Amino acid sequence: QVHLVEAGGGSVQAGGSLRLSCAVSGISVGSTCMGWLRQVPGKEREVVAAVDYRGHDEYTGSVKGRFTISRDNAENHLYLDMNSLIPEDTAMYFCAVARDVHQILHIPPIRYFETWGQGTQVTVAS
């Protein structure tokens, strides 16, 4: 059974940085497509970053150049480095698995992400 536990959220000023982590069990992070999703109350959850089994990564437009997704295969962790944060990045962030996605050329649709953790809150103050 896949189990994901996110950590690293918090409150920062605009322009600041945070690093989110996701401890993964039940599946190898290097063997599948994984991503970071975020959700604001009242809005649909969106995929912000994804990395496939090759290590190829893709980002939604609003975070390109500011966020970096990475993984540690030995520790079986997924990370999201977030820089130059803006108030619009305020959301609950989730890591997720998309086992039916193999090679990616763009952000996979959210319907492919089948499993996620409890989330970690990121709040960016202006």
PDB file of C-alpha atoms in Angstrom:
ATOM      1  CA  GLN A   1       0.000   0.000   0.000  1.00  0.00           C
ATOM      2  CA  VAL A   2       1.362   3.410  -0.994  1.00  0.00           C
ATOM      3  CA  HIS A   3       1.748   5.902   1.846  1.00  0.00           C
ATOM      4  CA  LEU A   4       2.834   9.517   1.423  1.00  0.00           C
ATOM      5  CA  VAL A   5       3.667  11.987   4.183  1.00  0.00           C
ATOM      6  CA  GLU A   6       4.352  15.622   3.325  1.00  0.00           C
ATOM      7  CA  ALA A   7       6.299  18.087   5.465  1.00  0.00           C
ATOM      8  CA  GLY A   8       8.017  21.435   5.219  1.00  0.00           C
ATOM      9  CA  GLY A   9       5.156  23.858   4.791  1.00  0.00           C
ATOM     10  CA  GLY A  10       4.924  27.093   6.727  1.00  0.00           C
ATOM     11  CA  SER A  11       4.410  30.836   6.545  1.00  0.00           C
ATOM     12  CA  VAL A  12       6.855  33.029   4.643  1.00  0.00           C
ATOM     13  CA  GLN A  13       7.048  36.525   3.256  1.00  0.00           C
ATOM     14  CA  ALA A  14       6.750  37.108  -0.459  1.00  0.00           C
ATOM     15  CA  GLY A  15      10.105  36.487  -2.112  1.00  0.00           C
ATOM     16  CA  GLY A  16      11.009  33.805   0.385  1.00  0.00           C
ATOM     17  CA  SER A  17      11.715  30.109  -0.094  1.00  0.00           C
ATOM     18  CA  LEU A  18      10.509  26.805   1.261  1.00  0.00           C
ATOM     19  CA  ARG A  19      11.428  23.192   0.696  1.00  0.00           C
ATOM     20  CA  LEU A  20       8.665  20.621   0.851  1.00  0.00           C
ATOM     21  CA  SER A  21       9.449  16.967   1.377  1.00  0.00           C
ATOM     22  CA  CYS A  22       7.427  13.810   0.925  1.00  0.00           C
ATOM     23  CA  ALA A  23       8.338  10.533   2.571  1.00  0.00           C
ATOM     24  CA  VAL A  24       7.155   7.687   0.367  1.00  0.00           C
ATOM     25  CA  SER A  25       6.540   4.043   1.226  1.00  0.00           C
ATOM     26  CA  GLY A  26       4.987   1.226  -0.733  1.00  0.00           C
ATOM     27  CA  ILE A  27       6.463   2.331  -4.063  1.00  0.00           C
ATOM     28  CA  SER A  28       9.861   3.481  -5.304  1.00  0.00           C
ATOM     29  CA  VAL A  29       9.983   7.175  -6.238  1.00  0.00           C
ATOM     30  CA  GLY A  30      12.393   6.343  -9.040  1.00  0.00           C
ATOM     31  CA  SER A  31      10.099   3.805 -10.666  1.00  0.00           C
ATOM     32  CA  THR A  32       7.034   5.896 -11.420  1.00  0.00           C
ATOM     33  CA  CYS A  33       5.707   9.353 -12.183  1.00  0.00           C
ATOM     34  CA  MET A  34       5.285  11.516  -9.109  1.00  0.00           C
ATOM     35  CA  GLY A  35       4.071  15.043  -8.668  1.00  0.00           C
ATOM     36  CA  TRP A  36       3.190  17.906  -6.396  1.00  0.00           C
ATOM     37  CA  LEU A  37      -0.359  19.179  -6.379  1.00  0.00           C
ATOM     38  CA  ARG A  38      -1.855  22.181  -4.613  1.00  0.00           C
ATOM     39  CA  GLN A  39      -5.325  23.270  -3.650  1.00  0.00           C
ATOM     40  CA  VAL A  40      -6.865  26.504  -2.475  1.00  0.00           C
ATOM     41  CA  PRO A  41     -10.227  26.300  -0.652  1.00  0.00           C
ATOM     42  CA  GLY A  42     -13.042  26.657  -3.148  1.00  0.00           C
ATOM     43  CA  LYS A  43     -10.834  25.859  -6.130  1.00  0.00           C
ATOM     44  CA  GLU A  44      -9.898  22.641  -7.906  1.00  0.00           C
ATOM     45  CA  ARG A  45      -6.683  20.870  -7.070  1.00  0.00           C
ATOM     46  CA  GLU A  46      -3.959  21.536  -9.664  1.00  0.00           C
ATOM     47  CA  VAL A  47      -0.737  19.786 -10.589  1.00  0.00           C
ATOM     48  CA  VAL A  48       2.216  22.165 -10.245  1.00  0.00           C
ATOM     49  CA  ALA A  49       5.156  19.837 -10.929  1.00  0.00           C
ATOM     50  CA  ALA A  50       5.805  16.272 -12.025  1.00  0.00           C
ATOM     51  CA  VAL A  51       8.796  14.015 -12.581  1.00  0.00           C
ATOM     52  CA  ASP A  52       8.734  10.746 -14.484  1.00  0.00           C
ATOM     53  CA  TYR A  53      10.754   7.566 -13.919  1.00  0.00           C
ATOM     54  CA  ARG A  54      13.566   8.913 -16.172  1.00  0.00           C
ATOM     55  CA  GLY A  55      13.915  12.013 -14.059  1.00  0.00           C
ATOM     56  CA  HIS A  56      12.351  14.306 -16.649  1.00  0.00           C
ATOM     57  CA  ASP A  57      10.400  17.113 -14.966  1.00  0.00           C
ATOM     58  CA  GLU A  58       7.619  19.423 -16.050  1.00  0.00           C
ATOM     59  CA  TYR A  59       5.960  22.436 -14.403  1.00  0.00           C
ATOM     60  CA  THR A  60       2.793  24.404 -14.705  1.00  0.00           C
ATOM     61  CA  GLY A  61       3.383  27.823 -16.187  1.00  0.00           C
ATOM     62  CA  SER A  62       2.901  29.876 -13.050  1.00  0.00           C
ATOM     63  CA  VAL A  63       5.761  28.160 -11.211  1.00  0.00           C
ATOM     64  CA  LYS A  64       8.284  27.609 -14.015  1.00  0.00           C
ATOM     65  CA  GLY A  65      11.659  29.012 -13.092  1.00  0.00           C
ATOM     66  CA  ARG A  66      10.694  29.277  -9.414  1.00  0.00           C
ATOM     67  CA  PHE A  67       9.914  25.697  -8.326  1.00  0.00           C
ATOM     68  CA  THR A  68      12.068  22.588  -8.717  1.00  0.00           C
ATOM     69  CA  ILE A  69      10.899  19.022  -8.187  1.00  0.00           C
ATOM     70  CA  SER A  70      13.473  16.421  -7.248  1.00  0.00           C
ATOM     71  CA  ARG A  71      13.740  13.025  -5.638  1.00  0.00           C
ATOM     72  CA  ASP A  72      16.149  10.979  -3.565  1.00  0.00           C
ATOM     73  CA  ASN A  73      15.890   7.391  -4.704  1.00  0.00           C
ATOM     74  CA  ALA A  74      18.001   6.068  -1.837  1.00  0.00           C
ATOM     75  CA  GLU A  75      15.870   7.774   0.818  1.00  0.00           C
ATOM     76  CA  ASN A  76      12.670   7.329  -1.242  1.00  0.00           C
ATOM     77  CA  HIS A  77      11.717  10.978  -0.820  1.00  0.00           C
ATOM     78  CA  LEU A  78      10.228  13.537  -3.183  1.00  0.00           C
ATOM     79  CA  TYR A  79      11.006  17.247  -2.800  1.00  0.00           C
ATOM     80  CA  LEU A  80       9.717  20.579  -4.034  1.00  0.00           C
ATOM     81  CA  ASP A  81      12.032  23.574  -3.767  1.00  0.00           C
ATOM     82  CA  MET A  82      10.001  26.751  -3.964  1.00  0.00           C
ATOM     83  CA  ASN A  83      11.745  30.094  -4.514  1.00  0.00           C
ATOM     84  CA  SER A  84      10.554  33.636  -5.129  1.00  0.00           C
ATOM     85  CA  LEU A  85       7.266  32.761  -3.491  1.00  0.00           C
ATOM     86  CA  ILE A  86       4.275  34.971  -4.162  1.00  0.00           C
ATOM     87  CA  PRO A  87       0.944  35.231  -2.300  1.00  0.00           C
ATOM     88  CA  GLU A  88      -0.741  33.317  -5.131  1.00  0.00           C
ATOM     89  CA  ASP A  89       1.332  30.258  -4.130  1.00  0.00           C
ATOM     90  CA  THR A  90      -0.620  30.052  -0.875  1.00  0.00           C
ATOM     91  CA  ALA A  91      -2.284  26.627  -0.822  1.00  0.00           C
ATOM     92  CA  MET A  92      -2.275  23.161   0.675  1.00  0.00           C
ATOM     93  CA  TYR A  93       0.406  21.159  -1.116  1.00  0.00           C
ATOM     94  CA  PHE A  94       0.219  17.404  -1.700  1.00  0.00           C
ATOM     95  CA  CYS A  95       2.620  14.910  -3.161  1.00  0.00           C
ATOM     96  CA  ALA A  96       1.044  12.279  -5.356  1.00  0.00           C
ATOM     97  CA  VAL A  97       1.669   9.183  -7.443  1.00  0.00           C
ATOM     98  CA  ALA A  98       0.632   8.567 -11.049  1.00  0.00           C
ATOM     99  CA  ARG A  99       1.473   4.913 -11.638  1.00  0.00           C
ATOM    100  CA  ASP A 100      -0.138   4.760 -15.077  1.00  0.00           C
ATOM    101  CA  VAL A 101       1.996   7.646 -16.378  1.00  0.00           C
ATOM    102  CA  HIS A 102       5.377   6.760 -17.847  1.00  0.00           C
ATOM    103  CA  GLN A 103       7.285   9.318 -19.895  1.00  0.00           C
ATOM    104  CA  ILE A 104       5.998  12.879 -19.622  1.00  0.00           C
ATOM    105  CA  LEU A 105       6.296  15.739 -22.107  1.00  0.00           C
ATOM    106  CA  HIS A 106       4.021  18.062 -20.171  1.00  0.00           C
ATOM    107  CA  ILE A 107       2.179  18.216 -16.865  1.00  0.00           C
ATOM    108  CA  PRO A 108      -0.063  15.122 -16.617  1.00  0.00           C
ATOM    109  CA  PRO A 109      -3.767  15.796 -16.059  1.00  0.00           C
ATOM    110  CA  ILE A 110      -4.744  15.547 -12.421  1.00  0.00           C
ATOM    111  CA  ARG A 111      -6.973  12.539 -13.072  1.00  0.00           C
ATOM    112  CA  TYR A 112      -3.835  10.395 -13.458  1.00  0.00           C
ATOM    113  CA  PHE A 113      -2.738  11.089  -9.865  1.00  0.00           C
ATOM    114  CA  GLU A 114      -4.366   8.415  -7.805  1.00  0.00           C
ATOM    115  CA  THR A 115      -2.768   8.633  -4.405  1.00  0.00           C
ATOM    116  CA  TRP A 116      -1.683  11.572  -2.251  1.00  0.00           C
ATOM    117  CA  GLY A 117      -0.831  12.397   1.331  1.00  0.00           C
ATOM    118  CA  GLN A 118      -2.493  14.595   3.936  1.00  0.00           C
ATOM    119  CA  GLY A 119      -0.865  17.749   2.622  1.00  0.00           C
ATOM    120  CA  THR A 120       1.224  20.556   4.064  1.00  0.00           C
ATOM    121  CA  GLN A 121       0.076  24.176   4.199  1.00  0.00           C
ATOM    122  CA  VAL A 122       2.086  26.944   2.533  1.00  0.00           C
ATOM    123  CA  THR A 123       1.131  30.540   3.294  1.00  0.00           C
ATOM    124  CA  VAL A 124       2.861  33.458   1.579  1.00  0.00           C
ATOM    125  CA  ALA A 125       2.290  36.911   3.015  1.00  0.00           C
ATOM    126  CA  SER A 126       2.555  40.010   0.868  1.00  0.00           C
TER     127      SER A 126
END
